[in-house]
Structure formats: structure tokens, C-alpha cells
Amino acid sequence: MFISYDEVEADANYAKLLERFPRAKRVHGVKGMENALAAAAEASTTPWYYAVFGKTELYPTWDFSFVPDYFQQPKHYIFYSENRVNKLVYGEMAIILYNCRLILDNRGKEFGLDYTTSFPHEVIPVISTYGNFDTSPYQTWRTAFREALKLRMFMDTQPTLETEHRLKTWITVGNGPFGNHSILGAKHAVMFYNDVKGDLVELQKSFEWAWLREHFNRLHHA
């Protein structure tokens, strides 16, 4: 299931996906990631579906051959992505194998900043995609802002050296044509988190595309 909203490279990435895997389906333009994931679950004809996101391109060796363990508790499986802007390799922008029932049975519930890890999940350290999010100043900033906000929260709630390294990299490394907007987005996320003192209601504004666009415009025209 290819899930896209307004990503600049979404059409091109979907075309590349279809070239290799013509059975892929697309869910496009559904507002809100939770709603989009639910729409994909409803369209799926299998108990799990692979979610491929609009700002990503398949890794050359990826083949969708992983099979979930039906005898374990239902859970999601998170793979790895190679971030082309800061070279980090972890679950951000990766393919995720979502359990349909977990998604559909929990619609409307309150979750933290990271929807996927709010469920039982397992990380599979296999690279599935390239993260190609530096396609415009705003979209680059938006991706960095949302991810750094989660990492900053994790530093308060479940700090690790790995999380600290990832956050530091987001706020210091930015390659590509809009790499500076990636660094800026991460720095703005840390500033916003500190300003609202980690208040979850305030942080959840980052789920809303309209708020993110307004926040971006406000900061860039201040």
C-alpha cells in the first residue's frame, strides 16, 4: 500500500514501485496519517499490509519477502530507511508492516507522538527505503520538525545514547539542496518542545498539516 498526501516526488516514487511490484495499491490524499493507515487497512485483502510512504524510494535489495509470525501476538514490524539528508539509518521513513486489525480496532483512541510504536511492534534491521524528503523548503522542514519533536520527547521519557545521537545528527547535519531546512526544522522542533514544556496536547499539533504550514510560515517570516 503506497500512502501519499502532498509529497513532491510521490507520483514518481509510486511509478518506480509499480515497475518492480505491479500489485501495489495506492491510498492518496487522506488527511491525517492515522486516517490514511486505516484507509489502507480497509483496502488491504491480507491480515497485514506493507506501508510504503510517498517521500520514499525502495532500496535496491528490498523485496517484500518478510513474513510475519502468525503465532506471536499481533504487532507491527518496522524496517530501516537510509536518510539521504543526514545519513542516519533507522525506522524513520521506512516501510512498516502494519497489522490491519490492530489499526482498525483502535481507531479514535488517543496515542502519543509516535503512532506506530504505541502498539506492540518489532524492529527488523533491514534497509527498505531511501528517505527522499528534501524536495522543497517546507516539506524538508516538516519532516525534520516532526521527527526531531519525537526524538526530543523520547529524550525525556525513554532516553538512550542512540536517541541522543539521532537528535544531535538531525540538528547538525543536512546534505542536499534543502539540507539547511532540515537542520532548521529540527532546531525549531526542539525550541517548540521546550517552549511548551513537553505538553502532549501542544505537541500533537504536529499531526495537523494546516498547523505545520502555519507554523513554518510564522517562523520564516518572523
PDB file of C-alpha atoms in Angstrom:
ATOM      1  CA  MET A   1       0.000   0.000   0.000  1.00  0.00           C
ATOM      2  CA  PHE A   2       1.590   3.247  -1.186  1.00  0.00           C
ATOM      3  CA  ILE A   3       0.425   6.079   1.092  1.00  0.00           C
ATOM      4  CA  SER A   4       0.796   9.660  -0.101  1.00  0.00           C
ATOM      5  CA  TYR A   5      -0.629  13.102   0.548  1.00  0.00           C
ATOM      6  CA  ASP A   6       1.188  16.113  -0.941  1.00  0.00           C
ATOM      7  CA  GLU A   7       4.770  14.859  -1.338  1.00  0.00           C
ATOM      8  CA  VAL A   8       6.533  16.359  -4.359  1.00  0.00           C
ATOM      9  CA  GLU A   9       8.057  13.056  -5.500  1.00  0.00           C
ATOM     10  CA  ALA A  10       5.062  10.825  -4.686  1.00  0.00           C
ATOM     11  CA  ASP A  11       3.948  10.162  -8.264  1.00  0.00           C
ATOM     12  CA  ALA A  12       7.490   9.333  -9.382  1.00  0.00           C
ATOM     13  CA  ASN A  13       8.095   7.094  -6.371  1.00  0.00           C
ATOM     14  CA  TYR A  14       4.815   5.256  -6.945  1.00  0.00           C
ATOM     15  CA  ALA A  15       5.700   4.691 -10.598  1.00  0.00           C
ATOM     16  CA  LYS A  16       9.036   3.190  -9.537  1.00  0.00           C
ATOM     17  CA  LEU A  17       7.260   0.951  -7.028  1.00  0.00           C
ATOM     18  CA  LEU A  18       4.855  -0.322  -9.692  1.00  0.00           C
ATOM     19  CA  GLU A  19       7.709  -1.122 -12.040  1.00  0.00           C
ATOM     20  CA  ARG A  20       9.089  -3.620  -9.554  1.00  0.00           C
ATOM     21  CA  PHE A  21       5.886  -4.648  -7.765  1.00  0.00           C
ATOM     22  CA  PRO A  22       2.815  -4.123 -10.001  1.00  0.00           C
ATOM     23  CA  ARG A  23       0.413  -5.465  -7.342  1.00  0.00           C
ATOM     24  CA  ALA A  24       0.932  -2.324  -5.237  1.00  0.00           C
ATOM     25  CA  LYS A  25      -2.130  -0.197  -4.433  1.00  0.00           C
ATOM     26  CA  ARG A  26      -2.263   3.487  -3.570  1.00  0.00           C
ATOM     27  CA  VAL A  27      -4.060   5.468  -0.875  1.00  0.00           C
ATOM     28  CA  HIS A  28      -3.745   9.153  -1.707  1.00  0.00           C
ATOM     29  CA  GLY A  29      -4.966  12.415  -0.216  1.00  0.00           C
ATOM     30  CA  VAL A  30      -6.429  11.102   3.059  1.00  0.00           C
ATOM     31  CA  LYS A  31      -5.958  13.820   5.662  1.00  0.00           C
ATOM     32  CA  GLY A  32      -4.231  12.626   8.825  1.00  0.00           C
ATOM     33  CA  MET A  33      -1.783   9.740   8.955  1.00  0.00           C
ATOM     34  CA  GLU A  34      -3.963   7.620  11.256  1.00  0.00           C
ATOM     35  CA  ASN A  35      -6.866   8.000   8.832  1.00  0.00           C
ATOM     36  CA  ALA A  36      -4.637   7.117   5.885  1.00  0.00           C
ATOM     37  CA  LEU A  37      -3.336   3.999   7.636  1.00  0.00           C
ATOM     38  CA  ALA A  38      -6.915   2.954   8.431  1.00  0.00           C
ATOM     39  CA  ALA A  39      -7.939   3.512   4.805  1.00  0.00           C
ATOM     40  CA  ALA A  40      -5.055   1.297   3.706  1.00  0.00           C
ATOM     41  CA  ALA A  41      -6.087  -1.381   6.197  1.00  0.00           C
ATOM     42  CA  GLU A  42      -9.630  -1.310   4.838  1.00  0.00           C
ATOM     43  CA  ALA A  43      -8.332  -1.645   1.276  1.00  0.00           C
ATOM     44  CA  SER A  44      -5.989  -4.482   2.175  1.00  0.00           C
ATOM     45  CA  THR A  45      -7.004  -8.064   1.384  1.00  0.00           C
ATOM     46  CA  THR A  46      -4.461  -9.574   3.790  1.00  0.00           C
ATOM     47  CA  PRO A  47      -4.112  -9.547   7.628  1.00  0.00           C
ATOM     48  CA  TRP A  48      -1.006  -7.350   7.365  1.00  0.00           C
ATOM     49  CA  TYR A  49      -0.021  -4.802   4.718  1.00  0.00           C
ATOM     50  CA  TYR A  50       3.278  -3.190   3.842  1.00  0.00           C
ATOM     51  CA  ALA A  51       3.041   0.615   4.043  1.00  0.00           C
ATOM     52  CA  VAL A  52       5.322   2.469   1.624  1.00  0.00           C
ATOM     53  CA  PHE A  53       5.267   6.235   2.093  1.00  0.00           C
ATOM     54  CA  GLY A  54       5.196   8.955  -0.549  1.00  0.00           C
ATOM     55  CA  LYS A  55       8.555  10.530   0.262  1.00  0.00           C
ATOM     56  CA  THR A  56      10.471   7.266  -0.016  1.00  0.00           C
ATOM     57  CA  GLU A  57      12.077   5.230  -2.780  1.00  0.00           C
ATOM     58  CA  LEU A  58      12.586   1.481  -2.496  1.00  0.00           C
ATOM     59  CA  TYR A  59      16.053   0.291  -1.552  1.00  0.00           C
ATOM     60  CA  PRO A  60      17.563  -1.779  -4.406  1.00  0.00           C
ATOM     61  CA  THR A  61      17.742  -5.032  -2.414  1.00  0.00           C
ATOM     62  CA  TRP A  62      14.276  -4.771  -0.839  1.00  0.00           C
ATOM     63  CA  ASP A  63      11.830  -7.488  -1.947  1.00  0.00           C
ATOM     64  CA  PHE A  64       8.821  -7.696   0.458  1.00  0.00           C
ATOM     65  CA  SER A  65       9.732 -11.299   1.314  1.00  0.00           C
ATOM     66  CA  PHE A  66       9.500 -10.949   5.106  1.00  0.00           C
ATOM     67  CA  VAL A  67       6.647 -12.989   6.600  1.00  0.00           C
ATOM     68  CA  PRO A  68       5.115 -12.024   9.962  1.00  0.00           C
ATOM     69  CA  ASP A  69       4.936 -14.587  12.743  1.00  0.00           C
ATOM     70  CA  TYR A  70       1.265 -15.532  12.948  1.00  0.00           C
ATOM     71  CA  PHE A  71       1.821 -17.400  16.218  1.00  0.00           C
ATOM     72  CA  GLN A  72       3.035 -14.365  18.154  1.00  0.00           C
ATOM     73  CA  GLN A  73       0.782 -11.601  19.423  1.00  0.00           C
ATOM     74  CA  PRO A  74      -0.399  -9.259  16.652  1.00  0.00           C
ATOM     75  CA  LYS A  75       2.101  -6.466  16.150  1.00  0.00           C
ATOM     76  CA  HIS A  76       3.600  -4.093  13.597  1.00  0.00           C
ATOM     77  CA  TYR A  77       7.038  -4.616  12.053  1.00  0.00           C
ATOM     78  CA  ILE A  78       9.282  -1.591  11.474  1.00  0.00           C
ATOM     79  CA  PHE A  79      12.141  -1.833   8.987  1.00  0.00           C
ATOM     80  CA  TYR A  80      15.013   0.603   8.359  1.00  0.00           C
ATOM     81  CA  SER A  81      15.423   3.527   5.981  1.00  0.00           C
ATOM     82  CA  GLU A  82      18.563   5.296   4.793  1.00  0.00           C
ATOM     83  CA  ASN A  83      18.106   9.031   5.215  1.00  0.00           C
ATOM     84  CA  ARG A  84      19.763  10.773   2.282  1.00  0.00           C
ATOM     85  CA  VAL A  85      19.913  14.148   4.025  1.00  0.00           C
ATOM     86  CA  ASN A  86      21.755  13.235   7.223  1.00  0.00           C
ATOM     87  CA  LYS A  87      22.761   9.572   6.541  1.00  0.00           C
ATOM     88  CA  LEU A  88      21.003   8.172   9.615  1.00  0.00           C
ATOM     89  CA  VAL A  89      19.738   4.605   9.219  1.00  0.00           C
ATOM     90  CA  TYR A  90      16.773   3.605  11.394  1.00  0.00           C
ATOM     91  CA  GLY A  91      12.974   3.332  11.262  1.00  0.00           C
ATOM     92  CA  GLU A  92      12.115   6.886  10.254  1.00  0.00           C
ATOM     93  CA  MET A  93      10.651   6.859   6.686  1.00  0.00           C
ATOM     94  CA  ALA A  94      10.993   3.080   6.478  1.00  0.00           C
ATOM     95  CA  ILE A  95       8.465   0.557   5.235  1.00  0.00           C
ATOM     96  CA  ILE A  96       6.220  -0.690   8.031  1.00  0.00           C
ATOM     97  CA  LEU A  97       4.302  -3.960   8.010  1.00  0.00           C
ATOM     98  CA  TYR A  98       1.033  -2.996   9.707  1.00  0.00           C
ATOM     99  CA  ASN A  99      -1.401  -5.409  11.312  1.00  0.00           C
ATOM    100  CA  CYS A 100      -4.810  -4.444   9.942  1.00  0.00           C
ATOM    101  CA  ARG A 101      -6.857  -5.465  12.962  1.00  0.00           C
ATOM    102  CA  LEU A 102      -4.662  -3.500  15.368  1.00  0.00           C
ATOM    103  CA  ILE A 103      -5.259  -0.381  13.298  1.00  0.00           C
ATOM    104  CA  LEU A 104      -8.977  -0.838  12.660  1.00  0.00           C
ATOM    105  CA  ASP A 105      -9.844  -1.932  16.200  1.00  0.00           C
ATOM    106  CA  ASN A 106      -8.117   1.101  17.728  1.00  0.00           C
ATOM    107  CA  ARG A 107      -9.479   3.922  15.574  1.00  0.00           C
ATOM    108  CA  GLY A 108     -10.302   7.034  17.545  1.00  0.00           C
ATOM    109  CA  LYS A 109      -8.116   6.201  20.525  1.00  0.00           C
ATOM    110  CA  GLU A 110      -5.583   8.615  21.926  1.00  0.00           C
ATOM    111  CA  PHE A 111      -1.945   7.906  21.073  1.00  0.00           C
ATOM    112  CA  GLY A 112       1.369   9.543  21.794  1.00  0.00           C
ATOM    113  CA  LEU A 113       3.531  11.358  19.258  1.00  0.00           C
ATOM    114  CA  ASP A 114       4.645   8.121  17.627  1.00  0.00           C
ATOM    115  CA  TYR A 115       1.569   6.238  16.446  1.00  0.00           C
ATOM    116  CA  THR A 116       3.293   3.035  15.313  1.00  0.00           C
ATOM    117  CA  THR A 117       5.335   2.422  18.457  1.00  0.00           C
ATOM    118  CA  SER A 118       2.225   2.926  20.593  1.00  0.00           C
ATOM    119  CA  PHE A 119       1.316  -0.624  19.506  1.00  0.00           C
ATOM    120  CA  PRO A 120       3.200  -3.875  20.052  1.00  0.00           C
ATOM    121  CA  HIS A 121       5.969  -3.782  17.464  1.00  0.00           C
ATOM    122  CA  GLU A 122       9.255  -5.298  16.403  1.00  0.00           C
ATOM    123  CA  VAL A 123      12.159  -3.596  14.637  1.00  0.00           C
ATOM    124  CA  ILE A 124      13.724  -5.517  11.754  1.00  0.00           C
ATOM    125  CA  PRO A 125      17.182  -4.031  10.929  1.00  0.00           C
ATOM    126  CA  VAL A 126      16.881  -4.419   7.156  1.00  0.00           C
ATOM    127  CA  ILE A 127      17.029  -1.310   4.954  1.00  0.00           C
ATOM    128  CA  SER A 128      13.805  -0.964   2.974  1.00  0.00           C
ATOM    129  CA  THR A 129      13.877   2.562   1.528  1.00  0.00           C
ATOM    130  CA  TYR A 130      15.783   5.721   0.830  1.00  0.00           C
ATOM    131  CA  GLY A 131      14.284   8.725   2.615  1.00  0.00           C
ATOM    132  CA  ASN A 132      13.978  11.372  -0.129  1.00  0.00           C
ATOM    133  CA  PHE A 133      12.250  14.172   1.734  1.00  0.00           C
ATOM    134  CA  ASP A 134      14.378  17.177   0.698  1.00  0.00           C
ATOM    135  CA  THR A 135      12.140  18.185  -2.202  1.00  0.00           C
ATOM    136  CA  SER A 136      11.143  21.707  -1.122  1.00  0.00           C
ATOM    137  CA  PRO A 137      11.948  24.043   1.772  1.00  0.00           C
ATOM    138  CA  TYR A 138       8.632  23.351   3.511  1.00  0.00           C
ATOM    139  CA  GLN A 139       8.475  19.585   3.043  1.00  0.00           C
ATOM    140  CA  THR A 140      12.074  19.194   4.169  1.00  0.00           C
ATOM    141  CA  TRP A 141      11.429  21.335   7.228  1.00  0.00           C
ATOM    142  CA  ARG A 142       8.184  19.469   8.003  1.00  0.00           C
ATOM    143  CA  THR A 143       9.788  16.027   8.040  1.00  0.00           C
ATOM    144  CA  ALA A 144      12.673  17.173  10.227  1.00  0.00           C
ATOM    145  CA  PHE A 145      10.385  19.071  12.607  1.00  0.00           C
ATOM    146  CA  ARG A 146       8.064  16.102  13.186  1.00  0.00           C
ATOM    147  CA  GLU A 147      10.870  13.584  13.668  1.00  0.00           C
ATOM    148  CA  ALA A 148      13.010  15.771  15.936  1.00  0.00           C
ATOM    149  CA  LEU A 149       9.960  16.528  18.055  1.00  0.00           C
ATOM    150  CA  LYS A 150       9.515  12.795  18.726  1.00  0.00           C
ATOM    151  CA  LEU A 151      13.204  12.324  19.444  1.00  0.00           C
ATOM    152  CA  ARG A 152      13.198  15.248  21.869  1.00  0.00           C
ATOM    153  CA  MET A 153      10.233  13.720  23.690  1.00  0.00           C
ATOM    154  CA  PHE A 154      11.967  10.330  23.825  1.00  0.00           C
ATOM    155  CA  MET A 155      14.951  12.030  25.467  1.00  0.00           C
ATOM    156  CA  ASP A 156      12.623  12.953  28.321  1.00  0.00           C
ATOM    157  CA  THR A 157      10.621   9.741  28.528  1.00  0.00           C
ATOM    158  CA  GLN A 158      13.000   6.945  27.500  1.00  0.00           C
ATOM    159  CA  PRO A 159      16.466   8.410  26.883  1.00  0.00           C
ATOM    160  CA  THR A 160      19.172   6.351  25.200  1.00  0.00           C
ATOM    161  CA  LEU A 161      22.537   7.154  23.688  1.00  0.00           C
ATOM    162  CA  GLU A 162      21.149   6.162  20.289  1.00  0.00           C
ATOM    163  CA  THR A 163      18.277   8.635  20.565  1.00  0.00           C
ATOM    164  CA  GLU A 164      20.684  11.355  21.678  1.00  0.00           C
ATOM    165  CA  HIS A 165      22.905  10.632  18.665  1.00  0.00           C
ATOM    166  CA  ARG A 166      19.959  10.736  16.250  1.00  0.00           C
ATOM    167  CA  LEU A 167      18.661  14.053  17.593  1.00  0.00           C
ATOM    168  CA  LYS A 168      22.117  15.621  17.513  1.00  0.00           C
ATOM    169  CA  THR A 169      22.545  14.474  13.902  1.00  0.00           C
ATOM    170  CA  TRP A 170      19.196  15.937  12.837  1.00  0.00           C
ATOM    171  CA  ILE A 171      20.120  19.354  14.250  1.00  0.00           C
ATOM    172  CA  THR A 172      23.667  19.427  12.832  1.00  0.00           C
ATOM    173  CA  VAL A 173      23.755  17.523   9.503  1.00  0.00           C
ATOM    174  CA  GLY A 174      21.908  18.479   6.335  1.00  0.00           C
ATOM    175  CA  ASN A 175      23.037  17.403   2.855  1.00  0.00           C
ATOM    176  CA  GLY A 176      21.276  18.106  -0.416  1.00  0.00           C
ATOM    177  CA  PRO A 177      19.564  21.163  -1.908  1.00  0.00           C
ATOM    178  CA  PHE A 178      17.375  21.832   1.146  1.00  0.00           C
ATOM    179  CA  GLY A 179      19.586  20.362   3.848  1.00  0.00           C
ATOM    180  CA  ASN A 180      19.644  23.661   5.719  1.00  0.00           C
ATOM    181  CA  HIS A 181      15.850  23.481   6.059  1.00  0.00           C
ATOM    182  CA  SER A 182      16.195  20.031   7.596  1.00  0.00           C
ATOM    183  CA  ILE A 183      18.563  21.367  10.250  1.00  0.00           C
ATOM    184  CA  LEU A 184      16.293  24.346  10.821  1.00  0.00           C
ATOM    185  CA  GLY A 185      13.223  22.126  11.189  1.00  0.00           C
ATOM    186  CA  ALA A 186      14.963  20.003  13.820  1.00  0.00           C
ATOM    187  CA  LYS A 187      16.119  23.056  15.751  1.00  0.00           C
ATOM    188  CA  HIS A 188      12.636  24.570  15.607  1.00  0.00           C
ATOM    189  CA  ALA A 189      11.217  21.297  16.960  1.00  0.00           C
ATOM    190  CA  VAL A 190      13.494  21.398  19.996  1.00  0.00           C
ATOM    191  CA  MET A 191      12.604  25.054  20.572  1.00  0.00           C
ATOM    192  CA  PHE A 192       8.876  24.287  20.325  1.00  0.00           C
ATOM    193  CA  TYR A 193       9.164  21.320  22.700  1.00  0.00           C
ATOM    194  CA  ASN A 194      10.981  23.431  25.268  1.00  0.00           C
ATOM    195  CA  ASP A 195       8.558  26.344  24.863  1.00  0.00           C
ATOM    196  CA  VAL A 196       5.506  24.161  25.604  1.00  0.00           C
ATOM    197  CA  LYS A 197       7.405  22.202  28.276  1.00  0.00           C
ATOM    198  CA  GLY A 198       6.637  18.900  26.591  1.00  0.00           C
ATOM    199  CA  ASP A 199       2.866  19.306  26.882  1.00  0.00           C
ATOM    200  CA  LEU A 200       1.387  16.442  24.818  1.00  0.00           C
ATOM    201  CA  VAL A 201      -1.668  18.382  23.659  1.00  0.00           C
ATOM    202  CA  GLU A 202       0.564  21.101  22.265  1.00  0.00           C
ATOM    203  CA  LEU A 203       2.947  18.575  20.709  1.00  0.00           C
ATOM    204  CA  GLN A 204       0.061  16.817  18.953  1.00  0.00           C
ATOM    205  CA  LYS A 205      -0.498  19.928  16.868  1.00  0.00           C
ATOM    206  CA  SER A 206       2.319  18.492  14.754  1.00  0.00           C
ATOM    207  CA  PHE A 207      -0.205  15.898  13.473  1.00  0.00           C
ATOM    208  CA  GLU A 208      -2.075  18.657  11.600  1.00  0.00           C
ATOM    209  CA  TRP A 209      -0.789  19.656   8.157  1.00  0.00           C
ATOM    210  CA  ALA A 210      -2.510  23.083   8.327  1.00  0.00           C
ATOM    211  CA  TRP A 211      -0.891  23.899  11.689  1.00  0.00           C
ATOM    212  CA  LEU A 212       2.528  22.802  10.423  1.00  0.00           C
ATOM    213  CA  ARG A 213       2.233  25.035   7.362  1.00  0.00           C
ATOM    214  CA  GLU A 214       1.179  27.997   9.519  1.00  0.00           C
ATOM    215  CA  HIS A 215       3.989  27.351  11.996  1.00  0.00           C
ATOM    216  CA  PHE A 216       6.523  27.140   9.156  1.00  0.00           C
ATOM    217  CA  ASN A 217       5.268  30.417   7.642  1.00  0.00           C
ATOM    218  CA  ARG A 218       5.243  32.131  11.012  1.00  0.00           C
ATOM    219  CA  LEU A 219       8.855  31.155  11.761  1.00  0.00           C
ATOM    220  CA  HIS A 220      10.140  32.001   8.289  1.00  0.00           C
ATOM    221  CA  HIS A 221       8.506  35.407   8.187  1.00  0.00           C
ATOM    222  CA  ALA A 222       9.215  36.452  11.744  1.00  0.00           C
TER     223      ALA A 222
END
